[in-house]
Structures are given as C-alpha cells and as structure tokens.
Amino acid sequence: MTPTLSGRWQTRLFLLWTVGLVVTWFFATSFQSDAPFILLIYVTLIGFGWDLLYNYLQFFRWDSDWPPVYQFFAGIAEGVLLFVLIRSEAVGGVPFDLPFGMFFWHYSMVWFATFVVSQSYMRVLFPQWRFRGGQFGRHPVSRN
C-alpha cells in the first residue's frame, strides 16, 4: 500500500491517539507528570509536517513505497528533531529540563507500539484501509 497524504495523516492521528494515548497514559502516571501528553501533541503536529516530506520523497522511489526500515530511520529523525526543539525551548509546555531518559523511553515506546499496530492489527481489523491509501471511509475514487 502506498498511502496518500490524507491517509498518512488519518493513520497517524488514529494510531497516536489510540495506541499512543494508552502508552502515554502509562508514562504520565508512572512519572506523575503531564509532559508525556504534551509530547504526544507535539509528536502529532511535527509528524504532520514530516508526512509532507515523506509524501514528496515517495515519488522519487521506483515503486512509490516507503519500506518499514525507512519508517525506523524517519522515527529516529522525528525524535531527534523534537528533542532538539524541546532543549532549545522552541516549543512550549514541556519542561526544558525534561530528562532524556523519560523522553527517550516515552517516544520509543509510542513509536514502537504504533509501528507494530500499523504493521499488524491495522491490516487485520481494517482490511479496506490497505486498499484506500491508508484512508478510513470512502475511497476518493469509488465506483458507485
């Protein structure tokens, strides 16, 4: 499946605010902090921007696909960017002195959980999702 930009955004939003929210709740209660929820908001927003870049780069691949290994490296790049933005105080609401360990484990576990669900459960629970460019609902080109 080659997701459309709309499909990428819908999938990102769905996964981060279902699976990612459960993982984030665990971290928030463990650390007694709201910072993980704020991080989840920033991961969502920054991810929308990254998806614009990914969608553009896909057109340069011969099969217009984005293999899972690329998703791994993209996840690292997103995490590094977010951590740099936090440390430089470019984003608000997150403590500047956020421990790297808390950020690393929270971000890694949210990324890993959403990746596993997107590669497994999504394909089983929403089979039409694979054939609609990652979009939920009606496909833009329907044959009614």
mmCIF file of N, CA and C in Angstrom:
data_model
loop_
_atom_site.group_PDB
_atom_site.id
_atom_site.type_symbol
_atom_site.label_atom_id
_atom_site.label_comp_id
_atom_site.label_asym_id
_atom_site.label_seq_id
_atom_site.Cartn_x
_atom_site.Cartn_y
_atom_site.Cartn_z
ATOM 1 N N MET A 1 0.840 -1.182 0.000
ATOM 2 C CA MET A 1 0.000 0.000 0.000
ATOM 3 C C MET A 1 0.877 1.235 0.000
ATOM 4 N N THR A 2 0.560 2.165 -0.849
ATOM 5 C CA THR A 2 1.210 3.462 -0.839
ATOM 6 C C THR A 2 0.191 4.462 -0.313
ATOM 7 N N PRO A 3 0.409 4.951 0.912
ATOM 8 C CA PRO A 3 -0.584 5.858 1.486
ATOM 9 C C PRO A 3 -0.594 7.225 0.816
ATOM 10 N N THR A 4 -1.760 7.782 0.708
ATOM 11 C CA THR A 4 -1.897 9.156 0.257
ATOM 12 C C THR A 4 -1.549 10.066 1.435
ATOM 13 N N LEU A 5 -1.375 11.341 1.174
ATOM 14 C CA LEU A 5 -1.077 12.268 2.261
ATOM 15 C C LEU A 5 -2.217 12.280 3.276
ATOM 16 N N SER A 6 -3.441 12.319 2.787
ATOM 17 C CA SER A 6 -4.596 12.281 3.680
ATOM 18 C C SER A 6 -4.612 10.980 4.483
ATOM 19 N N GLY A 7 -4.274 9.868 3.828
ATOM 20 C CA GLY A 7 -4.214 8.585 4.512
ATOM 21 C C GLY A 7 -3.136 8.546 5.580
ATOM 22 N N ARG A 8 -1.990 9.162 5.287
ATOM 23 C CA ARG A 8 -0.914 9.240 6.285
ATOM 24 C C ARG A 8 -1.390 10.003 7.513
ATOM 25 N N TRP A 9 -2.023 11.140 7.268
ATOM 26 C CA TRP A 9 -2.481 11.967 8.387
ATOM 27 C C TRP A 9 -3.549 11.261 9.200
ATOM 28 N N GLN A 10 -4.500 10.633 8.520
ATOM 29 C CA GLN A 10 -5.557 9.918 9.231
ATOM 30 C C GLN A 10 -4.987 8.764 10.055
ATOM 31 N N THR A 11 -4.076 8.019 9.461
ATOM 32 C CA THR A 11 -3.478 6.887 10.163
ATOM 33 C C THR A 11 -2.645 7.359 11.346
ATOM 34 N N ARG A 12 -1.848 8.401 11.146
ATOM 35 C CA ARG A 12 -1.028 8.943 12.233
ATOM 36 C C ARG A 12 -1.924 9.397 13.382
ATOM 37 N N LEU A 13 -2.952 10.153 13.071
ATOM 38 C CA LEU A 13 -3.858 10.652 14.100
ATOM 39 C C LEU A 13 -4.544 9.509 14.837
ATOM 40 N N PHE A 14 -5.039 8.539 14.095
ATOM 41 C CA PHE A 14 -5.729 7.403 14.702
ATOM 42 C C PHE A 14 -4.797 6.613 15.622
ATOM 43 N N LEU A 15 -3.604 6.267 15.129
ATOM 44 C CA LEU A 15 -2.697 5.445 15.915
ATOM 45 C C LEU A 15 -2.141 6.180 17.137
ATOM 46 N N LEU A 16 -1.754 7.444 16.947
ATOM 47 C CA LEU A 16 -1.188 8.175 18.080
ATOM 48 C C LEU A 16 -2.217 8.422 19.171
ATOM 49 N N TRP A 17 -3.469 8.633 18.778
ATOM 50 C CA TRP A 17 -4.475 8.979 19.782
ATOM 51 C C TRP A 17 -5.321 7.790 20.224
ATOM 52 N N THR A 18 -4.903 6.593 19.849
ATOM 53 C CA THR A 18 -5.480 5.382 20.449
ATOM 54 C C THR A 18 -4.348 4.618 21.140
ATOM 55 N N VAL A 19 -3.509 3.993 20.354
ATOM 56 C CA VAL A 19 -2.397 3.207 20.896
ATOM 57 C C VAL A 19 -1.411 4.117 21.639
ATOM 58 N N GLY A 20 -1.018 5.210 21.011
ATOM 59 C CA GLY A 20 -0.071 6.138 21.628
ATOM 60 C C GLY A 20 -0.602 6.746 22.912
ATOM 61 N N LEU A 21 -1.900 6.969 22.967
ATOM 62 C CA LEU A 21 -2.503 7.541 24.169
ATOM 63 C C LEU A 21 -2.426 6.563 25.349
ATOM 64 N N VAL A 22 -2.611 5.290 25.083
ATOM 65 C CA VAL A 22 -2.505 4.288 26.144
ATOM 66 C C VAL A 22 -1.074 4.246 26.692
ATOM 67 N N VAL A 23 -0.095 4.226 25.797
ATOM 68 C CA VAL A 23 1.309 4.220 26.220
ATOM 69 C C VAL A 23 1.625 5.505 26.979
ATOM 70 N N THR A 24 1.145 6.629 26.478
ATOM 71 C CA THR A 24 1.386 7.921 27.117
ATOM 72 C C THR A 24 0.760 7.980 28.502
ATOM 73 N N TRP A 25 -0.432 7.436 28.644
ATOM 74 C CA TRP A 25 -1.084 7.409 29.959
ATOM 75 C C TRP A 25 -0.218 6.646 30.958
ATOM 76 N N PHE A 26 0.347 5.525 30.521
ATOM 77 C CA PHE A 26 1.229 4.743 31.394
ATOM 78 C C PHE A 26 2.421 5.593 31.855
ATOM 79 N N PHE A 27 3.054 6.302 30.943
ATOM 80 C CA PHE A 27 4.202 7.135 31.306
ATOM 81 C C PHE A 27 3.785 8.309 32.186
ATOM 82 N N ALA A 28 2.668 8.913 31.876
ATOM 83 C CA ALA A 28 2.204 10.058 32.669
ATOM 84 C C ALA A 28 1.922 9.646 34.117
ATOM 85 N N THR A 29 1.304 8.494 34.300
ATOM 86 C CA THR A 29 1.031 8.050 35.668
ATOM 87 C C THR A 29 2.308 7.574 36.365
ATOM 88 N N SER A 30 3.212 6.957 35.618
ATOM 89 C CA SER A 30 4.470 6.489 36.211
ATOM 90 C C SER A 30 5.343 7.646 36.677
ATOM 91 N N PHE A 31 5.415 8.708 35.869
ATOM 92 C CA PHE A 31 6.265 9.844 36.197
ATOM 93 C C PHE A 31 5.510 10.958 36.925
ATOM 94 N N GLN A 32 4.213 10.766 37.121
ATOM 95 C CA GLN A 32 3.392 11.779 37.791
ATOM 96 C C GLN A 32 3.565 13.146 37.116
ATOM 97 N N SER A 33 3.411 13.146 35.787
ATOM 98 C CA SER A 33 3.652 14.359 35.010
ATOM 99 C C SER A 33 2.708 14.413 33.816
ATOM 100 N N ASP A 34 2.367 15.638 33.403
ATOM 101 C CA ASP A 34 1.574 15.827 32.189
ATOM 102 C C ASP A 34 2.441 15.943 30.941
ATOM 103 N N ALA A 35 3.755 15.999 31.125
ATOM 104 C CA ALA A 35 4.674 16.181 29.997
ATOM 105 C C ALA A 35 4.482 15.132 28.895
ATOM 106 N N PRO A 36 4.259 13.848 29.202
ATOM 107 C CA PRO A 36 4.062 12.886 28.110
ATOM 108 C C PRO A 36 2.868 13.224 27.217
ATOM 109 N N PHE A 37 1.794 13.767 27.784
ATOM 110 C CA PHE A 37 0.645 14.150 26.952
ATOM 111 C C PHE A 37 0.996 15.321 26.031
ATOM 112 N N ILE A 38 1.768 16.256 26.552
ATOM 113 C CA ILE A 38 2.202 17.391 25.733
ATOM 114 C C ILE A 38 3.138 16.904 24.635
ATOM 115 N N LEU A 39 4.011 15.961 24.971
ATOM 116 C CA LEU A 39 4.895 15.378 23.958
ATOM 117 C C LEU A 39 4.091 14.694 22.858
ATOM 118 N N LEU A 40 3.027 14.010 23.229
ATOM 119 C CA LEU A 40 2.194 13.329 22.242
ATOM 120 C C LEU A 40 1.561 14.335 21.280
ATOM 121 N N ILE A 41 1.166 15.467 21.790
ATOM 122 C CA ILE A 41 0.611 16.526 20.922
ATOM 123 C C ILE A 41 1.678 16.994 19.933
ATOM 124 N N TYR A 42 2.898 17.237 20.430
ATOM 125 C CA TYR A 42 3.973 17.689 19.543
ATOM 126 C C TYR A 42 4.391 16.621 18.537
ATOM 127 N N VAL A 43 4.402 15.368 18.960
ATOM 128 C CA VAL A 43 4.719 14.280 18.023
ATOM 129 C C VAL A 43 3.687 14.265 16.897
ATOM 130 N N THR A 44 2.430 14.466 17.246
ATOM 131 C CA THR A 44 1.369 14.503 16.229
ATOM 132 C C THR A 44 1.578 15.659 15.263
ATOM 133 N N LEU A 45 1.791 16.849 15.799
ATOM 134 C CA LEU A 45 1.927 18.038 14.950
ATOM 135 C C LEU A 45 3.184 18.003 14.087
ATOM 136 N N ILE A 46 4.298 17.618 14.682
ATOM 137 C CA ILE A 46 5.541 17.531 13.906
ATOM 138 C C ILE A 46 5.422 16.427 12.862
ATOM 139 N N GLY A 47 4.750 15.353 13.223
ATOM 140 C CA GLY A 47 4.545 14.255 12.278
ATOM 141 C C GLY A 47 3.762 14.667 11.050
ATOM 142 N N PHE A 48 2.794 15.554 11.220
ATOM 143 C CA PHE A 48 2.051 16.046 10.053
ATOM 144 C C PHE A 48 2.996 16.751 9.082
ATOM 145 N N GLY A 49 3.924 17.514 9.616
ATOM 146 C CA GLY A 49 4.917 18.175 8.762
ATOM 147 C C GLY A 49 5.844 17.179 8.095
ATOM 148 N N TRP A 50 6.302 16.192 8.861
ATOM 149 C CA TRP A 50 7.171 15.169 8.275
ATOM 150 C C TRP A 50 6.443 14.415 7.168
ATOM 151 N N ASP A 51 5.151 14.163 7.360
ATOM 152 C CA ASP A 51 4.404 13.432 6.338
ATOM 153 C C ASP A 51 4.381 14.163 5.008
ATOM 154 N N LEU A 52 4.407 15.477 5.035
ATOM 155 C CA LEU A 52 4.516 16.231 3.779
ATOM 156 C C LEU A 52 5.819 15.874 3.065
ATOM 157 N N LEU A 53 6.905 15.824 3.825
ATOM 158 C CA LEU A 53 8.203 15.472 3.252
ATOM 159 C C LEU A 53 8.203 14.027 2.764
ATOM 160 N N TYR A 54 7.690 13.096 3.565
ATOM 161 C CA TYR A 54 7.667 11.688 3.168
ATOM 162 C C TYR A 54 6.861 11.498 1.890
ATOM 163 N N ASN A 55 5.728 12.157 1.812
ATOM 164 C CA ASN A 55 4.880 12.041 0.638
ATOM 165 C C ASN A 55 5.623 12.527 -0.608
ATOM 166 N N TYR A 56 6.350 13.617 -0.473
ATOM 167 C CA TYR A 56 7.141 14.154 -1.584
ATOM 168 C C TYR A 56 8.250 13.182 -1.978
ATOM 169 N N LEU A 57 8.971 12.651 -0.998
ATOM 170 C CA LEU A 57 10.093 11.752 -1.275
ATOM 171 C C LEU A 57 9.650 10.433 -1.902
ATOM 172 N N GLN A 58 8.440 9.999 -1.598
ATOM 173 C CA GLN A 58 7.929 8.753 -2.169
ATOM 174 C C GLN A 58 7.921 8.781 -3.688
ATOM 175 N N PHE A 59 7.699 9.913 -4.266
ATOM 176 C CA PHE A 59 7.605 10.000 -5.718
ATOM 177 C C PHE A 59 8.945 9.724 -6.399
ATOM 178 N N PHE A 60 10.039 9.762 -5.662
ATOM 179 C CA PHE A 60 11.352 9.503 -6.241
ATOM 180 C C PHE A 60 11.743 8.028 -6.164
ATOM 181 N N ARG A 61 10.954 7.235 -5.475
ATOM 182 C CA ARG A 61 11.220 5.794 -5.404
ATOM 183 C C ARG A 61 10.514 5.114 -6.570
ATOM 184 N N TRP A 62 11.153 4.107 -7.141
ATOM 185 C CA TRP A 62 10.606 3.467 -8.329
ATOM 186 C C TRP A 62 9.245 2.839 -8.084
ATOM 187 N N ASP A 63 8.995 2.340 -6.862
ATOM 188 C CA ASP A 63 7.704 1.717 -6.582
ATOM 189 C C ASP A 63 6.796 2.623 -5.747
ATOM 190 N N SER A 64 7.244 3.851 -5.491
ATOM 191 C CA SER A 64 6.483 4.835 -4.705
ATOM 192 C C SER A 64 6.063 4.294 -3.353
ATOM 193 N N ASP A 65 6.898 3.445 -2.773
ATOM 194 C CA ASP A 65 6.568 2.864 -1.479
ATOM 195 C C ASP A 65 7.571 3.326 -0.431
ATOM 196 N N TRP A 66 7.219 3.169 0.809
ATOM 197 C CA TRP A 66 8.040 3.593 1.935
ATOM 198 C C TRP A 66 8.254 2.365 2.809
ATOM 199 N N PRO A 67 9.365 1.627 2.613
ATOM 200 C CA PRO A 67 9.562 0.384 3.359
ATOM 201 C C PRO A 67 9.693 0.608 4.862
ATOM 202 N N PRO A 68 9.406 -0.420 5.655
ATOM 203 C CA PRO A 68 9.465 -0.281 7.117
ATOM 204 C C PRO A 68 10.814 0.192 7.656
ATOM 205 N N VAL A 69 11.914 -0.190 7.020
ATOM 206 C CA VAL A 69 13.218 0.258 7.514
ATOM 207 C C VAL A 69 13.344 1.779 7.388
ATOM 208 N N TYR A 70 12.736 2.368 6.373
ATOM 209 C CA TYR A 70 12.732 3.828 6.238
ATOM 210 C C TYR A 70 11.910 4.452 7.361
ATOM 211 N N GLN A 71 10.825 3.778 7.736
ATOM 212 C CA GLN A 71 9.999 4.284 8.836
ATOM 213 C C GLN A 71 10.801 4.320 10.129
ATOM 214 N N PHE A 72 11.664 3.332 10.321
ATOM 215 C CA PHE A 72 12.512 3.301 11.514
ATOM 216 C C PHE A 72 13.432 4.523 11.557
ATOM 217 N N PHE A 73 14.115 4.792 10.444
ATOM 218 C CA PHE A 73 15.027 5.937 10.404
ATOM 219 C C PHE A 73 14.264 7.263 10.468
ATOM 220 N N ALA A 74 13.084 7.301 9.890
ATOM 221 C CA ALA A 74 12.260 8.507 9.979
ATOM 222 C C ALA A 74 11.829 8.747 11.418
ATOM 223 N N GLY A 75 11.533 7.676 12.146
ATOM 224 C CA GLY A 75 11.172 7.798 13.556
ATOM 225 C C GLY A 75 12.310 8.365 14.382
ATOM 226 N N ILE A 76 13.528 7.947 14.076
ATOM 227 C CA ILE A 76 14.699 8.491 14.769
ATOM 228 C C ILE A 76 14.834 9.979 14.474
ATOM 229 N N ALA A 77 14.688 10.349 13.203
ATOM 230 C CA ALA A 77 14.809 11.764 12.825
ATOM 231 C C ALA A 77 13.739 12.614 13.507
ATOM 232 N N GLU A 78 12.514 12.109 13.570
ATOM 233 C CA GLU A 78 11.436 12.842 14.243
ATOM 234 C C GLU A 78 11.745 13.029 15.719
ATOM 235 N N GLY A 79 12.227 11.968 16.356
ATOM 236 C CA GLY A 79 12.551 12.035 17.780
ATOM 237 C C GLY A 79 13.678 13.017 18.066
ATOM 238 N N VAL A 80 14.721 12.982 17.247
ATOM 239 C CA VAL A 80 15.843 13.912 17.433
ATOM 240 C C VAL A 80 15.369 15.343 17.257
ATOM 241 N N LEU A 81 14.580 15.600 16.211
ATOM 242 C CA LEU A 81 14.069 16.955 15.984
ATOM 243 C C LEU A 81 13.246 17.430 17.173
ATOM 244 N N LEU A 82 12.359 16.609 17.661
ATOM 245 C CA LEU A 82 11.517 17.004 18.787
ATOM 246 C C LEU A 82 12.353 17.280 20.031
ATOM 247 N N PHE A 83 13.333 16.434 20.306
ATOM 248 C CA PHE A 83 14.164 16.653 21.489
ATOM 249 C C PHE A 83 14.975 17.943 21.368
ATOM 250 N N VAL A 84 15.500 18.215 20.179
ATOM 251 C CA VAL A 84 16.245 19.463 19.952
ATOM 252 C C VAL A 84 15.325 20.669 20.141
ATOM 253 N N LEU A 85 14.106 20.584 19.645
ATOM 254 C CA LEU A 85 13.153 21.692 19.818
ATOM 255 C C LEU A 85 12.829 21.918 21.294
ATOM 256 N N ILE A 86 12.721 20.825 22.046
ATOM 257 C CA ILE A 86 12.435 20.957 23.483
ATOM 258 C C ILE A 86 13.614 21.604 24.194
ATOM 259 N N ARG A 87 14.817 21.113 23.925
ATOM 260 C CA ARG A 87 16.014 21.639 24.600
ATOM 261 C C ARG A 87 16.290 23.090 24.241
ATOM 262 N N SER A 88 15.938 23.492 23.036
ATOM 263 C CA SER A 88 16.171 24.880 22.622
ATOM 264 C C SER A 88 15.003 25.785 23.010
ATOM 265 N N GLU A 89 14.035 25.221 23.713
ATOM 266 C CA GLU A 89 12.850 25.947 24.172
ATOM 267 C C GLU A 89 12.038 26.539 23.016
ATOM 268 N N ALA A 90 12.073 25.862 21.862
ATOM 269 C CA ALA A 90 11.314 26.315 20.695
ATOM 270 C C ALA A 90 9.852 25.895 20.780
ATOM 271 N N VAL A 91 9.545 24.941 21.644
ATOM 272 C CA VAL A 91 8.169 24.507 21.855
ATOM 273 C C VAL A 91 7.823 24.734 23.318
ATOM 274 N N GLY A 92 6.602 25.100 23.569
ATOM 275 C CA GLY A 92 6.184 25.398 24.939
ATOM 276 C C GLY A 92 5.459 24.245 25.593
ATOM 277 N N GLY A 93 5.338 24.337 26.893
ATOM 278 C CA GLY A 93 4.559 23.368 27.647
ATOM 279 C C GLY A 93 5.337 22.164 28.131
ATOM 280 N N VAL A 94 6.525 21.956 27.603
ATOM 281 C CA VAL A 94 7.351 20.827 28.027
ATOM 282 C C VAL A 94 8.493 21.389 28.853
ATOM 283 N N PRO A 95 8.756 20.814 30.013
ATOM 284 C CA PRO A 95 9.852 21.330 30.837
ATOM 285 C C PRO A 95 11.180 21.274 30.083
ATOM 286 N N PHE A 96 11.918 22.376 30.113
ATOM 287 C CA PHE A 96 13.214 22.452 29.441
ATOM 288 C C PHE A 96 14.164 21.386 29.985
ATOM 289 N N ASP A 97 14.052 21.097 31.255
ATOM 290 C CA ASP A 97 14.950 20.122 31.884
ATOM 291 C C ASP A 97 14.355 18.707 31.870
ATOM 292 N N LEU A 98 13.505 18.429 30.896
ATOM 293 C CA LEU A 98 12.921 17.101 30.743
ATOM 294 C C LEU A 98 14.054 16.079 30.659
ATOM 295 N N PRO A 99 14.047 15.090 31.547
ATOM 296 C CA PRO A 99 15.128 14.090 31.499
ATOM 297 C C PRO A 99 15.138 13.341 30.170
ATOM 298 N N PHE A 100 16.331 13.182 29.623
ATOM 299 C CA PHE A 100 16.456 12.487 28.340
ATOM 300 C C PHE A 100 15.882 11.086 28.419
ATOM 301 N N GLY A 101 16.104 10.397 29.543
ATOM 302 C CA GLY A 101 15.595 9.033 29.695
ATOM 303 C C GLY A 101 14.086 8.966 29.583
ATOM 304 N N MET A 102 13.402 9.914 30.202
ATOM 305 C CA MET A 102 11.936 9.938 30.129
ATOM 306 C C MET A 102 11.493 10.184 28.687
ATOM 307 N N PHE A 103 12.115 11.150 28.046
ATOM 308 C CA PHE A 103 11.767 11.445 26.653
ATOM 309 C C PHE A 103 12.049 10.233 25.768
ATOM 310 N N PHE A 104 13.244 9.671 25.892
ATOM 311 C CA PHE A 104 13.657 8.559 25.033
ATOM 312 C C PHE A 104 12.713 7.369 25.175
ATOM 313 N N TRP A 105 12.439 6.955 26.409
ATOM 314 C CA TRP A 105 11.598 5.781 26.598
ATOM 315 C C TRP A 105 10.154 6.033 26.182
ATOM 316 N N HIS A 106 9.643 7.205 26.491
ATOM 317 C CA HIS A 106 8.267 7.513 26.086
ATOM 318 C C HIS A 106 8.156 7.553 24.566
ATOM 319 N N TYR A 107 9.029 8.323 23.930
ATOM 320 C CA TYR A 107 8.971 8.435 22.468
ATOM 321 C C TYR A 107 9.179 7.064 21.815
ATOM 322 N N SER A 108 10.158 6.312 22.281
ATOM 323 C CA SER A 108 10.458 5.000 21.695
ATOM 324 C C SER A 108 9.294 4.034 21.834
ATOM 325 N N MET A 109 8.671 4.017 22.995
ATOM 326 C CA MET A 109 7.576 3.078 23.209
ATOM 327 C C MET A 109 6.330 3.472 22.419
ATOM 328 N N VAL A 110 6.053 4.768 22.321
ATOM 329 C CA VAL A 110 4.929 5.212 21.489
ATOM 330 C C VAL A 110 5.200 4.860 20.036
ATOM 331 N N TRP A 111 6.414 5.137 19.562
ATOM 332 C CA TRP A 111 6.753 4.827 18.165
ATOM 333 C C TRP A 111 6.648 3.328 17.915
ATOM 334 N N PHE A 112 7.237 2.534 18.795
ATOM 335 C CA PHE A 112 7.230 1.082 18.609
ATOM 336 C C PHE A 112 5.811 0.524 18.626
ATOM 337 N N ALA A 113 5.002 0.956 19.575
ATOM 338 C CA ALA A 113 3.623 0.445 19.678
ATOM 339 C C ALA A 113 2.807 0.814 18.436
ATOM 340 N N THR A 114 2.911 2.058 17.979
ATOM 341 C CA THR A 114 2.142 2.458 16.792
ATOM 342 C C THR A 114 2.662 1.753 15.544
ATOM 343 N N PHE A 115 3.975 1.532 15.463
ATOM 344 C CA PHE A 115 4.540 0.826 14.315
ATOM 345 C C PHE A 115 4.037 -0.611 14.261
ATOM 346 N N VAL A 116 4.080 -1.295 15.391
ATOM 347 C CA VAL A 116 3.636 -2.694 15.430
ATOM 348 C C VAL A 116 2.153 -2.791 15.071
ATOM 349 N N VAL A 117 1.345 -1.906 15.619
ATOM 350 C CA VAL A 117 -0.091 -1.948 15.315
ATOM 351 C C VAL A 117 -0.338 -1.635 13.837
ATOM 352 N N SER A 118 0.401 -0.684 13.275
ATOM 353 C CA SER A 118 0.194 -0.344 11.860
ATOM 354 C C SER A 118 0.612 -1.481 10.934
ATOM 355 N N GLN A 119 1.587 -2.271 11.354
ATOM 356 C CA GLN A 119 2.071 -3.362 10.513
ATOM 357 C C GLN A 119 1.323 -4.679 10.746
ATOM 358 N N SER A 120 0.481 -4.724 11.771
ATOM 359 C CA SER A 120 -0.197 -5.991 12.072
ATOM 360 C C SER A 120 -1.698 -5.811 12.255
ATOM 361 N N TYR A 121 -2.105 -5.298 13.382
ATOM 362 C CA TYR A 121 -3.528 -5.226 13.719
ATOM 363 C C TYR A 121 -4.341 -4.374 12.752
ATOM 364 N N MET A 122 -3.746 -3.283 12.273
ATOM 365 C CA MET A 122 -4.486 -2.429 11.328
ATOM 366 C C MET A 122 -4.862 -3.206 10.072
ATOM 367 N N ARG A 123 -3.973 -4.058 9.621
ATOM 368 C CA ARG A 123 -4.226 -4.826 8.398
ATOM 369 C C ARG A 123 -5.303 -5.879 8.600
ATOM 370 N N VAL A 124 -5.452 -6.342 9.844
ATOM 371 C CA VAL A 124 -6.461 -7.354 10.153
ATOM 372 C C VAL A 124 -7.810 -6.701 10.457
ATOM 373 N N LEU A 125 -7.795 -5.670 11.303
ATOM 374 C CA LEU A 125 -9.042 -5.040 11.734
ATOM 375 C C LEU A 125 -9.661 -4.132 10.678
ATOM 376 N N PHE A 126 -8.825 -3.512 9.848
ATOM 377 C CA PHE A 126 -9.303 -2.590 8.824
ATOM 378 C C PHE A 126 -8.730 -2.974 7.466
ATOM 379 N N PRO A 127 -9.159 -4.104 6.881
ATOM 380 C CA PRO A 127 -8.559 -4.534 5.612
ATOM 381 C C PRO A 127 -8.734 -3.510 4.492
ATOM 382 N N GLN A 128 -9.840 -2.756 4.499
ATOM 383 C CA GLN A 128 -10.064 -1.757 3.457
ATOM 384 C C GLN A 128 -9.057 -0.608 3.558
ATOM 385 N N TRP A 129 -8.489 -0.407 4.748
ATOM 386 C CA TRP A 129 -7.505 0.653 4.974
ATOM 387 C C TRP A 129 -6.305 0.479 4.043
ATOM 388 N N ARG A 130 -5.898 -0.772 3.816
ATOM 389 C CA ARG A 130 -4.740 -1.052 2.964
ATOM 390 C C ARG A 130 -4.995 -0.676 1.516
ATOM 391 N N PHE A 131 -6.238 -0.742 1.071
ATOM 392 C CA PHE A 131 -6.543 -0.526 -0.337
ATOM 393 C C PHE A 131 -7.074 0.875 -0.611
ATOM 394 N N ARG A 132 -7.108 1.702 0.407
ATOM 395 C CA ARG A 132 -7.603 3.072 0.251
ATOM 396 C C ARG A 132 -6.511 4.081 0.550
ATOM 397 N N GLY A 133 -5.283 3.704 0.355
ATOM 398 C CA GLY A 133 -4.180 4.618 0.580
ATOM 399 C C GLY A 133 -4.041 5.036 2.026
ATOM 400 N N GLY A 134 -4.430 4.165 2.961
ATOM 401 C CA GLY A 134 -4.328 4.476 4.373
ATOM 402 C C GLY A 134 -5.461 5.336 4.896
ATOM 403 N N GLN A 135 -6.461 5.588 4.063
ATOM 404 C CA GLN A 135 -7.574 6.434 4.481
ATOM 405 C C GLN A 135 -8.695 5.574 5.058
ATOM 406 N N PHE A 136 -9.403 6.152 5.991
ATOM 407 C CA PHE A 136 -10.587 5.499 6.540
ATOM 408 C C PHE A 136 -11.794 6.077 5.810
ATOM 409 N N GLY A 137 -12.846 5.296 5.670
ATOM 410 C CA GLY A 137 -14.038 5.785 4.983
ATOM 411 C C GLY A 137 -13.969 5.481 3.507
ATOM 412 N N ARG A 138 -14.707 6.248 2.728
ATOM 413 C CA ARG A 138 -14.782 6.009 1.283
ATOM 414 C C ARG A 138 -13.507 6.398 0.583
ATOM 415 N N HIS A 139 -13.170 5.626 -0.409
ATOM 416 C CA HIS A 139 -12.010 5.927 -1.230
ATOM 417 C C HIS A 139 -12.375 7.088 -2.164
ATOM 418 N N PRO A 140 -11.447 8.009 -2.412
ATOM 419 C CA PRO A 140 -11.765 9.145 -3.258
ATOM 420 C C PRO A 140 -12.183 8.753 -4.673
ATOM 421 N N VAL A 141 -11.751 7.603 -5.150
ATOM 422 C CA VAL A 141 -12.130 7.137 -6.471
ATOM 423 C C VAL A 141 -12.997 5.901 -6.286
ATOM 424 N N SER A 142 -14.290 6.127 -6.077
ATOM 425 C CA SER A 142 -15.167 4.969 -5.858
ATOM 426 C C SER A 142 -15.939 4.657 -7.131
ATOM 427 N N ARG A 143 -16.410 3.444 -7.217
ATOM 428 C CA ARG A 143 -17.134 3.003 -8.421
ATOM 429 C C ARG A 143 -18.592 2.742 -8.083
ATOM 430 N N ASN A 144 -19.280 3.723 -7.619
ATOM 431 C CA ASN A 144 -20.704 3.556 -7.273
ATOM 432 C C ASN A 144 -21.561 3.621 -8.479
#
